[in-house]
Short mmCIF file of C-alpha atoms and ligand atoms in Angstrom, two decimals:
data_model
loop_
_atom_site.label_atom_id
_atom_site.label_comp_id
_atom_site.label_asym_id
_atom_site.label_seq_id
_atom_site.Cartn_x
_atom_site.Cartn_y
_atom_site.Cartn_z
CA MET P 84 10.50 -35.96 11.95
CA LYS P 85 13.56 -37.06 14.07
CA ASN P 86 13.69 -35.98 17.67
CA LEU P 87 9.99 -34.94 17.74
CA ALA P 88 7.46 -36.69 20.12
CA ALA P 89 4.05 -35.42 20.93
CA ILE P 90 1.51 -35.44 23.74
CA ILE P 91 -2.13 -34.89 23.00
CA LEU P 92 -4.15 -34.08 26.01
CA ALA P 93 -7.44 -35.65 25.85
CA ALA P 94 -8.38 -36.86 29.51
CA GLY P 95 -10.71 -33.83 30.44
CA LYS P 96 -14.31 -34.55 31.19
CA GLY P 97 -15.50 -31.84 28.79
CA THR P 98 -18.12 -30.88 31.40
CA ARG P 99 -19.30 -28.02 29.28
CA MET P 100 -20.28 -30.42 26.54
CA LYS P 101 -22.92 -31.83 28.85
CA SER P 102 -22.68 -35.25 27.10
CA ARG P 103 -22.15 -38.95 27.89
CA THR P 104 -19.65 -39.02 24.91
CA PRO P 105 -16.16 -38.10 25.87
CA LYS P 106 -15.58 -34.57 24.29
CA VAL P 107 -12.73 -35.64 21.94
CA LEU P 108 -15.06 -38.20 20.19
CA HIS P 109 -17.55 -35.60 19.27
CA PRO P 110 -17.48 -35.23 15.41
CA VAL P 111 -16.14 -32.39 13.53
CA SER P 112 -16.73 -32.74 9.87
CA GLY P 113 -17.29 -36.38 10.23
CA LEU P 114 -14.31 -37.36 12.32
CA PRO P 115 -13.88 -37.40 16.02
CA MET P 116 -12.13 -34.19 16.95
CA LEU P 117 -9.16 -36.02 18.36
CA ALA P 118 -8.54 -37.43 14.72
CA TYR P 119 -7.24 -33.90 13.71
CA PRO P 120 -4.20 -33.53 15.91
CA VAL P 121 -3.49 -37.17 15.35
CA ARG P 122 -3.43 -36.68 11.62
CA ILE P 123 -1.03 -33.72 11.93
CA LEU P 124 1.44 -35.65 13.85
CA LYS P 125 1.26 -38.34 11.23
CA ASP P 126 2.00 -35.72 8.56
CA LEU P 127 5.03 -34.59 10.74
CA LYS P 128 6.15 -38.14 11.16
CA ALA P 129 6.47 -37.48 14.96
CA GLN P 130 8.55 -40.46 16.45
CA LYS P 131 6.12 -41.15 19.20
CA VAL P 132 2.67 -39.97 20.10
CA VAL P 133 1.13 -40.31 23.52
CA VAL P 134 -2.55 -39.55 24.12
CA VAL P 135 -3.59 -38.88 27.54
CA ILE P 136 -6.95 -40.51 28.24
CA GLY P 137 -9.05 -40.35 31.38
CA HIS P 138 -12.79 -39.72 31.03
CA GLY P 139 -14.33 -42.32 28.70
CA ALA P 140 -10.86 -43.79 28.26
CA GLU P 141 -11.89 -47.09 26.99
CA ALA P 142 -14.15 -45.50 24.37
CA VAL P 143 -11.39 -43.20 23.21
CA ARG P 144 -8.77 -46.00 23.21
CA SER P 145 -11.00 -48.22 21.02
CA ALA P 146 -11.86 -45.44 18.66
CA PHE P 147 -8.24 -44.82 18.05
CA ASP P 148 -7.05 -48.40 18.17
CA GLY P 149 -4.61 -48.82 15.14
CA ALA P 150 -4.17 -45.15 14.69
CA GLY P 151 -0.54 -45.47 15.49
CA VAL P 152 -0.63 -43.73 18.85
CA GLY P 153 0.07 -44.81 22.43
CA PHE P 154 -2.12 -44.22 25.44
CA VAL P 155 -1.46 -43.13 29.02
CA LEU P 156 -4.11 -43.16 31.48
CA GLN P 157 -4.71 -40.20 33.74
CA GLU P 158 -6.91 -41.74 36.37
CA GLU P 159 -7.76 -38.36 38.08
CA GLN P 160 -8.09 -35.21 36.18
CA LEU P 161 -5.82 -32.95 38.16
CA GLY P 162 -5.00 -30.38 35.50
CA THR P 163 -3.21 -30.19 32.25
CA GLY P 164 0.25 -30.06 34.00
CA HIS P 165 -0.67 -33.31 35.67
CA ALA P 166 -1.75 -34.86 32.40
CA VAL P 167 1.53 -34.04 30.92
CA MET P 168 3.36 -35.66 33.94
CA CYS P 169 1.56 -38.82 33.38
CA ALA P 170 2.25 -38.70 29.57
CA LEU P 171 5.97 -38.47 30.19
CA LYS P 172 5.64 -42.15 31.44
CA GLY P 173 5.08 -42.98 27.70
CA LEU P 174 8.13 -40.92 26.72
CA LYS P 175 10.77 -42.59 28.73
CA GLY P 176 14.35 -42.10 27.47
CA PHE P 177 13.14 -39.63 24.70
CA LYS P 178 15.41 -36.77 24.00
CA GLY P 179 14.41 -33.93 21.74
CA GLU P 180 11.34 -31.83 21.36
CA VAL P 181 8.01 -32.63 22.66
CA LEU P 182 4.92 -31.06 21.08
CA ILE P 183 1.95 -30.62 23.23
CA LEU P 184 -1.50 -30.34 21.63
CA SER P 185 -5.01 -30.45 23.01
CA GLY P 186 -7.60 -32.93 21.67
CA ASP P 187 -10.17 -30.31 21.63
CA VAL P 188 -8.52 -28.05 19.02
CA PRO P 189 -9.30 -29.74 15.74
CA LEU P 190 -9.13 -26.68 13.39
CA ILE P 191 -5.34 -26.52 13.79
CA THR P 192 -3.28 -27.11 10.64
CA THR P 193 0.01 -28.66 9.86
CA GLU P 194 1.29 -25.31 8.72
CA THR P 195 0.78 -23.76 11.89
CA VAL P 196 2.44 -26.55 13.87
CA LYS P 197 5.31 -26.35 11.46
CA GLY P 198 5.39 -22.48 12.24
CA LEU P 199 5.93 -23.39 15.91
CA LEU P 200 8.73 -25.73 15.04
CA THR P 201 10.44 -23.20 12.97
CA ILE P 202 10.26 -20.16 15.56
CA HIS P 203 11.42 -22.75 18.12
CA LYS P 204 14.57 -23.50 16.22
CA GLY P 205 15.08 -19.88 15.29
CA ARG P 206 18.09 -18.26 13.65
CA GLY P 207 20.97 -18.27 16.06
CA GLY P 208 20.69 -16.88 19.53
CA LYS P 209 19.84 -18.86 22.65
CA LYS P 210 17.33 -21.79 21.98
CA PRO P 211 14.33 -21.54 23.82
CA VAL P 212 13.18 -24.31 26.21
CA LEU P 213 9.50 -23.67 25.40
CA SER P 214 7.69 -22.19 22.49
CA LEU P 215 3.87 -21.58 22.44
CA ILE P 216 1.18 -20.28 20.10
CA THR P 217 -0.82 -17.40 21.26
CA MET P 218 -3.71 -15.57 19.62
CA LEU P 219 -5.27 -12.19 19.77
CA LEU P 220 -9.11 -12.30 20.58
CA ASP P 221 -11.74 -9.59 20.71
CA ASP P 222 -13.40 -11.72 23.34
CA PRO P 223 -10.87 -13.59 25.31
CA LYS P 224 -13.30 -14.94 27.88
CA GLY P 225 -12.35 -18.49 28.99
CA TYR P 226 -8.78 -18.61 27.79
CA GLY P 227 -5.54 -18.11 29.85
CA ARG P 228 -4.23 -14.69 29.27
CA VAL P 229 -0.53 -14.04 28.13
CA VAL P 230 1.22 -11.58 30.32
CA ARG P 231 4.34 -9.84 28.85
CA ASP P 232 6.99 -7.54 30.37
CA GLU P 233 7.87 -4.15 29.42
CA HIS P 234 10.08 -5.53 26.60
CA GLY P 235 7.32 -7.54 25.20
CA SER P 236 8.60 -10.78 26.38
CA VAL P 237 6.13 -13.42 27.60
CA VAL P 238 6.59 -14.06 31.40
CA ARG P 239 3.51 -16.09 32.26
CA VAL P 240 -0.05 -17.33 31.33
CA VAL P 241 -2.73 -16.58 33.85
CA GLU P 242 -5.99 -18.54 33.71
CA GLU P 243 -9.31 -16.77 33.40
CA LYS P 244 -10.28 -17.71 36.94
CA ASP P 245 -6.98 -16.46 38.42
CA CYS P 246 -6.96 -13.21 36.51
CA SER P 247 -6.89 -9.76 38.33
CA VAL P 248 -9.45 -7.27 36.95
CA PRO P 249 -6.64 -5.67 34.61
CA GLN P 250 -5.37 -9.00 33.38
CA LYS P 251 -8.90 -9.94 32.19
CA GLY P 252 -8.53 -7.04 29.73
CA ILE P 253 -5.58 -8.64 28.20
CA ASN P 254 -6.75 -10.04 24.86
CA GLU P 255 -3.71 -12.04 24.00
CA VAL P 256 -4.44 -15.58 24.87
CA ASN P 257 -2.70 -18.90 25.18
CA SER P 258 -3.73 -21.36 22.45
CA GLY P 259 -2.71 -24.53 24.37
CA LEU P 260 -0.07 -25.50 21.68
CA TYR P 261 3.42 -25.84 22.93
CA LEU P 262 6.73 -27.17 21.97
CA VAL P 263 9.06 -27.96 24.79
CA GLU P 264 12.47 -29.43 25.18
CA ALA P 265 12.19 -32.89 26.82
CA TRP P 266 14.81 -32.37 29.38
CA PHE P 267 13.30 -29.09 30.50
CA LEU P 268 9.89 -30.74 30.67
CA ARG P 269 11.13 -33.67 32.81
CA GLU P 270 13.13 -31.37 35.17
CA ASN P 271 10.20 -28.97 35.69
CA ILE P 272 6.97 -30.73 35.46
CA LYS P 273 7.17 -31.91 39.01
CA LYS P 274 7.68 -28.40 40.22
CA LEU P 275 4.22 -27.24 39.29
CA GLY P 276 2.07 -26.45 42.03
CA ASN P 277 -1.81 -26.27 42.38
CA GLY P 278 -2.26 -23.25 44.50
CA ASN P 279 -4.75 -21.67 42.19
CA ALA P 280 -8.42 -20.90 41.77
CA GLN P 281 -9.25 -24.31 40.34
CA GLY P 282 -6.68 -26.35 42.56
CA GLU P 283 -5.28 -27.86 39.38
CA TYR P 284 -1.75 -28.29 38.00
CA TYR P 285 -1.71 -25.94 35.16
CA LEU P 286 0.84 -26.79 32.29
CA PRO P 287 1.20 -23.09 31.28
CA ASP P 288 2.85 -22.47 34.67
CA LEU P 289 5.86 -24.07 33.03
CA ILE P 290 6.38 -20.73 31.22
CA GLU P 291 6.86 -18.65 34.45
CA LEU P 292 9.28 -21.42 35.79
CA ALA P 293 11.21 -21.17 32.51
CA VAL P 294 11.49 -17.38 32.65
CA GLN P 295 12.29 -17.48 36.42
CA SER P 296 15.18 -19.89 35.87
CA GLY P 297 16.63 -17.63 33.10
CA GLN P 298 15.52 -19.74 30.24
CA LYS P 299 14.14 -18.46 26.98
CA VAL P 300 10.34 -18.67 25.96
CA LYS P 301 9.15 -17.81 22.59
CA ALA P 302 5.65 -17.03 21.53
CA LEU P 303 4.10 -17.12 17.96
CA THR P 304 1.09 -15.09 17.64
CA HIS P 305 -1.40 -16.69 15.24
CA MET P 306 -3.32 -14.42 12.90
CA HIS P 307 -6.15 -16.67 12.36
CA PRO P 308 -7.55 -17.27 15.83
CA ASN P 309 -10.35 -19.46 14.56
CA GLU P 310 -7.69 -22.18 13.81
CA VAL P 311 -6.62 -22.56 17.30
CA MET P 312 -10.03 -22.23 18.84
CA GLY P 313 -10.71 -24.70 21.59
CA ILE P 314 -13.99 -26.57 21.85
CA ASN P 315 -15.47 -26.59 25.10
CA ASN P 316 -19.32 -26.55 24.52
CA ARG P 317 -21.76 -27.41 21.57
CA VAL P 318 -21.86 -23.76 20.53
CA GLU P 319 -18.16 -23.94 19.80
CA LEU P 320 -18.66 -27.47 18.30
CA ALA P 321 -21.18 -25.95 15.74
CA ARG P 322 -18.84 -23.12 14.99
CA ALA P 323 -15.87 -25.41 14.52
CA ASN P 324 -18.02 -27.63 12.19
CA ARG P 325 -19.10 -24.63 10.16
CA LEU P 326 -15.55 -23.41 9.64
CA MET P 327 -14.53 -27.02 8.75
CA ARG P 328 -17.23 -26.99 6.28
CA LEU P 329 -16.28 -23.91 4.72
CA ARG P 330 -12.68 -24.99 4.59
CA LYS P 331 -13.62 -28.21 2.87
CA ALA P 332 -15.73 -26.41 0.30
CA GLU P 333 -13.00 -24.01 -0.43
CA GLU P 334 -10.49 -26.73 -0.93
CA LEU P 335 -12.86 -28.48 -3.35
CA MET P 336 -13.74 -25.30 -5.19
CA LEU P 337 -10.03 -24.51 -5.75
CA SER P 338 -9.57 -28.01 -7.08
CA GLY P 339 -12.20 -27.48 -9.90
CA VAL P 340 -15.40 -28.40 -8.14
CA THR P 341 -18.48 -25.96 -8.30
CA VAL P 342 -20.09 -25.72 -4.87
CA LEU P 343 -23.22 -23.51 -5.41
CA ASP P 344 -23.54 -22.64 -1.80
CA PRO P 345 -20.55 -23.33 0.49
CA GLU P 346 -22.56 -22.50 3.70
CA THR P 347 -24.87 -25.41 3.16
CA ALA P 348 -22.56 -27.94 1.41
CA TYR P 349 -22.07 -30.46 4.24
CA ILE P 350 -19.00 -32.25 2.86
CA ASP P 351 -17.05 -34.31 5.43
CA SER P 352 -13.22 -33.97 5.40
CA THR P 353 -13.05 -37.54 4.50
CA VAL P 354 -14.94 -37.02 0.98
CA LYS P 355 -13.16 -36.71 -2.31
CA VAL P 356 -14.85 -34.92 -5.24
CA GLY P 357 -13.62 -34.92 -8.88
CA MET P 358 -13.16 -31.96 -11.20
CA ASP P 359 -16.06 -30.09 -12.78
CA THR P 360 -18.65 -31.84 -10.45
CA THR P 361 -21.34 -29.50 -9.33
CA ILE P 362 -22.70 -29.63 -5.71
CA TYR P 363 -26.06 -27.99 -5.05
CA PRO P 364 -27.23 -26.47 -1.74
CA GLY P 365 -28.12 -28.74 1.29
CA VAL P 366 -26.17 -31.87 0.00
CA HIS P 367 -24.66 -33.94 2.69
CA MET P 368 -21.59 -36.18 1.84
CA THR P 369 -20.04 -38.35 4.54
CA GLY P 370 -17.58 -41.10 5.27
CA GLU P 371 -15.12 -42.43 2.67
CA THR P 372 -17.23 -41.15 -0.30
CA VAL P 373 -15.62 -40.56 -3.60
CA ILE P 374 -17.31 -38.68 -6.20
CA GLY P 375 -16.11 -38.69 -9.91
CA GLU P 376 -15.63 -35.92 -12.37
CA ASN P 377 -18.34 -33.99 -14.17
CA CYS P 378 -21.04 -35.27 -11.72
CA VAL P 379 -24.05 -33.25 -10.52
CA ILE P 380 -25.33 -33.76 -6.96
CA GLU P 381 -28.62 -31.86 -6.53
CA GLU P 382 -30.17 -30.20 -3.63
CA ASN P 383 -30.89 -32.04 -0.30
CA SER P 384 -29.35 -35.36 -1.30
CA ARG P 385 -27.28 -37.48 1.09
CA VAL P 386 -24.28 -39.67 -0.04
CA SER P 387 -22.62 -41.78 2.49
CA GLY P 388 -19.71 -44.27 2.17
CA SER P 389 -20.24 -44.42 -1.63
CA VAL P 390 -18.30 -44.26 -4.77
CA ILE P 391 -19.88 -42.56 -7.83
CA GLY P 392 -18.34 -42.61 -11.22
CA ASP P 393 -17.87 -39.87 -13.74
CA ASN P 394 -20.74 -38.04 -15.48
CA THR P 395 -23.33 -39.36 -12.97
CA THR P 396 -26.28 -37.31 -11.76
CA ILE P 397 -27.84 -37.62 -8.25
CA LYS P 398 -31.05 -35.90 -8.54
CA SER P 399 -32.47 -33.87 -5.53
CA HIS P 400 -33.75 -35.59 -2.32
CA THR P 401 -31.81 -38.87 -3.00
CA ILE P 402 -30.15 -40.97 -0.40
CA VAL P 403 -27.19 -43.09 -1.39
CA GLU P 404 -25.55 -45.25 1.34
CA ASP P 405 -22.60 -47.57 1.16
CA SER P 406 -23.03 -48.41 -2.68
CA SER P 407 -21.03 -47.98 -5.66
CA ILE P 408 -22.43 -46.41 -8.73
CA GLY P 409 -20.93 -46.38 -12.21
CA LYS P 410 -20.57 -43.70 -14.90
CA GLU P 411 -23.25 -41.91 -16.71
CA VAL P 412 -26.05 -43.09 -14.23
CA VAL P 413 -28.95 -41.03 -13.02
CA VAL P 414 -30.48 -41.59 -9.73
CA GLY P 415 -33.47 -39.79 -8.27
CA PRO P 416 -35.14 -37.46 -7.55
CA PHE P 417 -36.46 -39.10 -4.41
CA ALA P 418 -34.77 -42.47 -4.65
CA ARG P 419 -33.21 -44.23 -1.81
CA LEU P 420 -30.17 -46.59 -2.33
CA ARG P 421 -29.72 -48.55 0.95
CA PRO P 422 -26.37 -50.31 1.59
CA GLY P 423 -24.82 -52.84 -0.51
CA ASN P 424 -25.66 -51.92 -4.02
CA SER P 425 -23.50 -52.13 -7.05
CA ILE P 426 -25.01 -50.03 -9.94
CA SER P 427 -23.29 -50.30 -13.38
CA ASP P 428 -22.76 -47.61 -15.99
CA ASN P 429 -25.81 -45.98 -17.82
CA VAL P 430 -28.36 -47.22 -15.32
CA ARG P 431 -31.48 -45.07 -14.45
CA ILE P 432 -33.11 -45.12 -11.20
CA GLY P 433 -36.01 -42.83 -10.78
CA ASN P 434 -38.31 -41.45 -8.36
CA PHE P 435 -39.52 -43.35 -5.34
CA VAL P 436 -37.34 -46.44 -6.17
CA GLU P 437 -35.80 -48.12 -3.18
CA VAL P 438 -32.76 -50.41 -3.92
CA LYS P 439 -31.02 -52.62 -1.38
CA LYS P 440 -28.08 -55.27 -1.56
CA THR P 441 -28.56 -55.28 -5.28
CA SER P 442 -26.44 -55.23 -8.48
CA ILE P 443 -27.83 -53.74 -11.59
CA GLY P 444 -26.16 -54.33 -15.03
CA LYS P 445 -25.32 -51.76 -17.58
CA GLY P 446 -28.17 -49.79 -19.05
CA SER P 447 -30.95 -51.08 -17.02
CA LYS P 448 -33.83 -48.94 -15.81
CA ALA P 449 -36.11 -48.87 -12.86
CA ASN P 450 -37.61 -45.36 -13.43
CA HIS P 451 -40.65 -45.26 -10.96
CA LEU P 452 -41.96 -46.59 -7.57
CA SER P 453 -40.33 -49.76 -7.04
CA TYR P 454 -38.72 -51.93 -4.43
CA ILE P 455 -35.74 -53.83 -5.43
CA GLY P 456 -34.04 -55.86 -2.62
CA ASP P 457 -31.38 -58.69 -2.60
CA SER P 458 -31.34 -58.93 -6.28
CA VAL P 459 -29.04 -59.57 -9.19
CA ILE P 460 -30.19 -57.74 -12.33
CA GLY P 461 -28.53 -57.99 -15.69
CA ALA P 462 -27.88 -55.49 -18.32
CA ARG P 463 -30.64 -53.62 -20.31
CA VAL P 464 -33.38 -54.79 -18.01
CA ASN P 465 -36.59 -52.67 -17.90
CA ILE P 466 -38.34 -52.64 -14.57
CA GLY P 467 -41.74 -51.03 -14.80
CA ALA P 468 -43.56 -48.85 -12.18
CA GLY P 469 -44.59 -50.49 -9.06
CA THR P 470 -42.41 -53.66 -9.26
CA ILE P 471 -41.71 -55.30 -6.02
CA THR P 472 -39.25 -57.80 -5.20
CA CYS P 473 -40.98 -59.73 -2.26
CA ASN P 474 -37.72 -60.77 -0.72
CA TYR P 475 -38.86 -61.64 2.73
CA ASP P 476 -41.25 -64.49 3.69
CA GLY P 477 -41.33 -63.62 7.32
CA PHE P 478 -38.52 -65.77 8.24
CA THR P 479 -35.42 -65.26 5.86
CA LYS P 480 -34.58 -63.08 2.87
CA HIS P 481 -34.41 -64.52 -0.50
CA SER P 482 -32.98 -63.34 -3.76
CA THR P 483 -34.44 -62.46 -7.17
CA VAL P 484 -32.31 -62.80 -10.32
CA ILE P 485 -33.55 -61.01 -13.51
CA GLU P 486 -31.29 -61.78 -16.48
CA ASP P 487 -30.22 -59.49 -19.32
CA GLY P 488 -32.77 -57.93 -21.49
CA ALA P 489 -35.76 -59.02 -19.35
CA PHE P 490 -38.84 -56.72 -19.38
CA ILE P 491 -40.90 -56.48 -16.09
CA GLY P 492 -44.27 -55.06 -16.68
CA SER P 493 -45.76 -52.49 -14.20
CA ASP P 494 -47.26 -53.48 -10.83
CA THR P 495 -45.59 -56.78 -10.61
CA GLN P 496 -44.62 -58.78 -7.67
CA LEU P 497 -41.59 -61.11 -7.84
CA VAL P 498 -41.81 -63.51 -4.90
CA ALA P 499 -38.29 -64.66 -4.09
CA PRO P 500 -36.40 -66.94 -4.65
CA VAL P 501 -37.12 -66.46 -8.25
CA THR P 502 -35.30 -66.15 -11.52
CA ILE P 503 -36.57 -64.33 -14.74
CA GLY P 504 -34.61 -65.57 -17.62
CA LYS P 505 -32.82 -63.79 -20.31
CA GLY P 506 -35.13 -61.55 -22.44
CA ALA P 507 -38.34 -63.03 -20.74
CA TYR P 508 -41.49 -60.80 -20.29
CA VAL P 509 -43.55 -60.42 -17.06
CA GLY P 510 -46.97 -59.12 -17.93
CA SER P 511 -48.30 -56.08 -15.87
CA GLY P 512 -49.96 -57.06 -12.72
CA THR P 513 -48.30 -60.47 -12.40
CA THR P 514 -47.49 -62.16 -9.22
CA VAL P 515 -44.35 -64.33 -10.16
CA THR P 516 -44.01 -67.38 -7.75
CA ARG P 517 -41.91 -69.66 -10.13
CA ASP P 518 -38.89 -69.23 -12.41
CA VAL P 519 -39.50 -67.79 -15.75
CA PRO P 520 -37.53 -69.49 -18.69
CA ALA P 521 -35.51 -67.34 -20.94
CA GLY P 522 -37.54 -65.75 -23.83
CA SER P 523 -40.96 -66.59 -22.49
CA LEU P 524 -43.95 -64.71 -21.24
CA ILE P 525 -45.46 -65.10 -17.72
CA ILE P 526 -48.85 -63.57 -16.95
CA THR P 527 -51.45 -63.87 -14.36
CA ARG P 528 -54.69 -62.20 -15.03
CA ALA P 529 -58.25 -62.27 -13.75
CA GLY P 530 -60.75 -62.21 -16.63
CA GLU P 531 -61.92 -58.76 -17.46
CA LYS P 532 -65.48 -57.98 -17.75
CA VAL P 533 -67.17 -54.95 -19.33
CA ILE P 534 -70.73 -54.10 -18.34
CA GLU P 535 -72.06 -51.59 -20.76
CA GLY P 536 -74.20 -48.66 -19.36
CA TRP P 537 -73.39 -49.67 -15.68
CA ALA P 538 -72.13 -46.33 -14.54
CA VAL P 539 -74.86 -44.44 -16.08
CA ARG P 540 -77.51 -46.54 -14.54
CA LYS P 541 -75.91 -46.19 -11.11
CA ARG P 542 -75.95 -42.36 -11.34
CA LYS P 543 -79.43 -42.25 -12.30
CA LYS P 544 -80.52 -44.25 -9.13
CA LYS P 545 -79.29 -41.42 -6.91
C1 UD1 E 782 -6.35 -24.41 28.53
C2 UD1 E 782 -5.20 -23.57 29.00
C3 UD1 E 782 -5.51 -22.12 28.69
C4 UD1 E 782 -5.70 -22.00 27.22
C5 UD1 E 782 -6.72 -22.99 26.73
C6 UD1 E 782 -6.80 -22.92 25.14
C7 UD1 E 782 -4.50 -24.82 31.15
C8 UD1 E 782 -4.69 -24.73 32.59
N1 UD1 E 782 -5.16 -23.69 30.54
O1 UD1 E 782 -7.67 -24.12 29.17
O2 UD1 E 782 -4.41 -21.37 29.16
O3 UD1 E 782 -5.90 -20.63 26.87
O4 UD1 E 782 -6.43 -24.40 27.22
O5 UD1 E 782 -7.71 -23.81 24.62
O6 UD1 E 782 -3.95 -25.55 30.55
N2 UD1 E 782 -7.02 -32.25 30.09
C9 UD1 E 782 -6.56 -33.48 30.55
N3 UD1 E 782 -6.38 -33.68 31.88
C10 UD1 E 782 -6.66 -32.74 32.73
C11 UD1 E 782 -7.25 -31.47 32.37
C12 UD1 E 782 -7.33 -31.37 31.09
O7 UD1 E 782 -6.04 -34.43 29.67
O8 UD1 E 782 -6.55 -33.09 33.89
C13 UD1 E 782 -7.15 -32.04 28.56
C14 UD1 E 782 -8.53 -31.80 28.12
O9 UD1 E 782 -9.16 -32.97 27.74
C15 UD1 E 782 -8.39 -30.84 26.92
C16 UD1 E 782 -7.10 -30.18 27.25
O10 UD1 E 782 -6.48 -30.80 28.34
O11 UD1 E 782 -8.29 -31.72 25.76
C17 UD1 E 782 -7.36 -28.68 27.75
O12 UD1 E 782 -8.11 -28.81 28.97
P1 UD1 E 782 -9.36 -27.78 29.25
O13 UD1 E 782 -10.05 -28.11 30.54
O14 UD1 E 782 -10.15 -27.67 28.02
O15 UD1 E 782 -8.48 -26.37 29.40
P2 UD1 E 782 -9.01 -24.95 29.20
O16 UD1 E 782 -9.76 -24.55 30.36
O17 UD1 E 782 -9.53 -24.82 27.85
CA1 CA E 783 -10.11 -26.27 26.14
#
């Protein structure tokens, strides 16, 4: 959007979080909370975005490196007004409107910000120098209260700590989201004082400055206070995560995904899910996960950073990390796919099977109790219960290759590096330490002995 710049305030310590991590890096639905205003400004194509950083500046800067925003350091956190004063260094020569957002208000939507832009432009009449979003709260504690005159016009915002007793009773509060004319901001930001209860330069004092100099201020009262809720402590962080979770579940349901219990479907904002997929309670899906159509993700499974094809079922209590899975695959229950797997279509991975850095070809099966690591497995391979690829010799990792159509009997150890040729057979209980040619059988077996009547005699002795 032409003539639109933005400032995101993110320098505060977030004392109430009681954390070594800067507040704006705490995750909400899988992304640091600062990512949400950044994303909105990208949606709106703001010409320039300046993030004010201070506490944990380097961590914030590196987390948002390449996000298309500029940074200004506020060395001492002297208040939101002072933060904006610092930010203006990054907006030299800019003429137009400046959006000011807080880094700790992640539930805000593009629609709401657009609403602010719309009321600011208005229809005729005098253009305001400043517009802000307010909200009505049953419990306004902690927020700045919006004071209006007898005509209902906003005259100032008073911070909680500076409120008189009657002012504390006001339940319309400042959301901390503003749109200000750049010229007005430049001329007035230096006029802010810090003679208040916290000894800080308060940004909302600009409102009073505007009104006193005969300028117009507009306020948009938001009907969904949750959306403009600020996060100051971990109770609010949990509340924001819950609301975001419900928002995501709703978005998915409206796009054709069945979410059996939205309250316990932990699906990060970054995840994509195809139509007619069903998500059971207690599922966690994080990162850049993409689930196909008509899949089933059963209860208490975790899928992170993975791509899953259509018609695949992830049965309960299964973990899938950084892997790709094809179509019509069944994984679990109780399976663990560690990072780096590529699983083809129609594969079956059953209970208590762990797979790591392995590719598995079409139609292969490992149905029970196995460890398969650093392996390349062909198509139509059958891996029996209790198969272990011994990939580590105490020094380095080695790979196992099992070619198409091979049959691995139960309770087998494949000591890597080793190759089992096409269609070869490994007899149950074999420890394989050499390559097996295609089409052959390998078997190691101690001789069996049957001693008739032995058990009967033993019992009699007792
Ligand atoms: C602020 C508003 C309050 C409003 C509320 C809405 C002020 C003085 N008060 O209060 O009217 O109701 O937001 O959520 O603005 N920050 C800096 N540098 C500083 C101080 C703060 O960058 O020196 C940043 C913080 O990191 C945060 C944002 O500004 O992202 C808001 O600061 P915070 O201390 O959370 O203000 P509130 O007390 O919530
Ligand atoms: Ca806040």
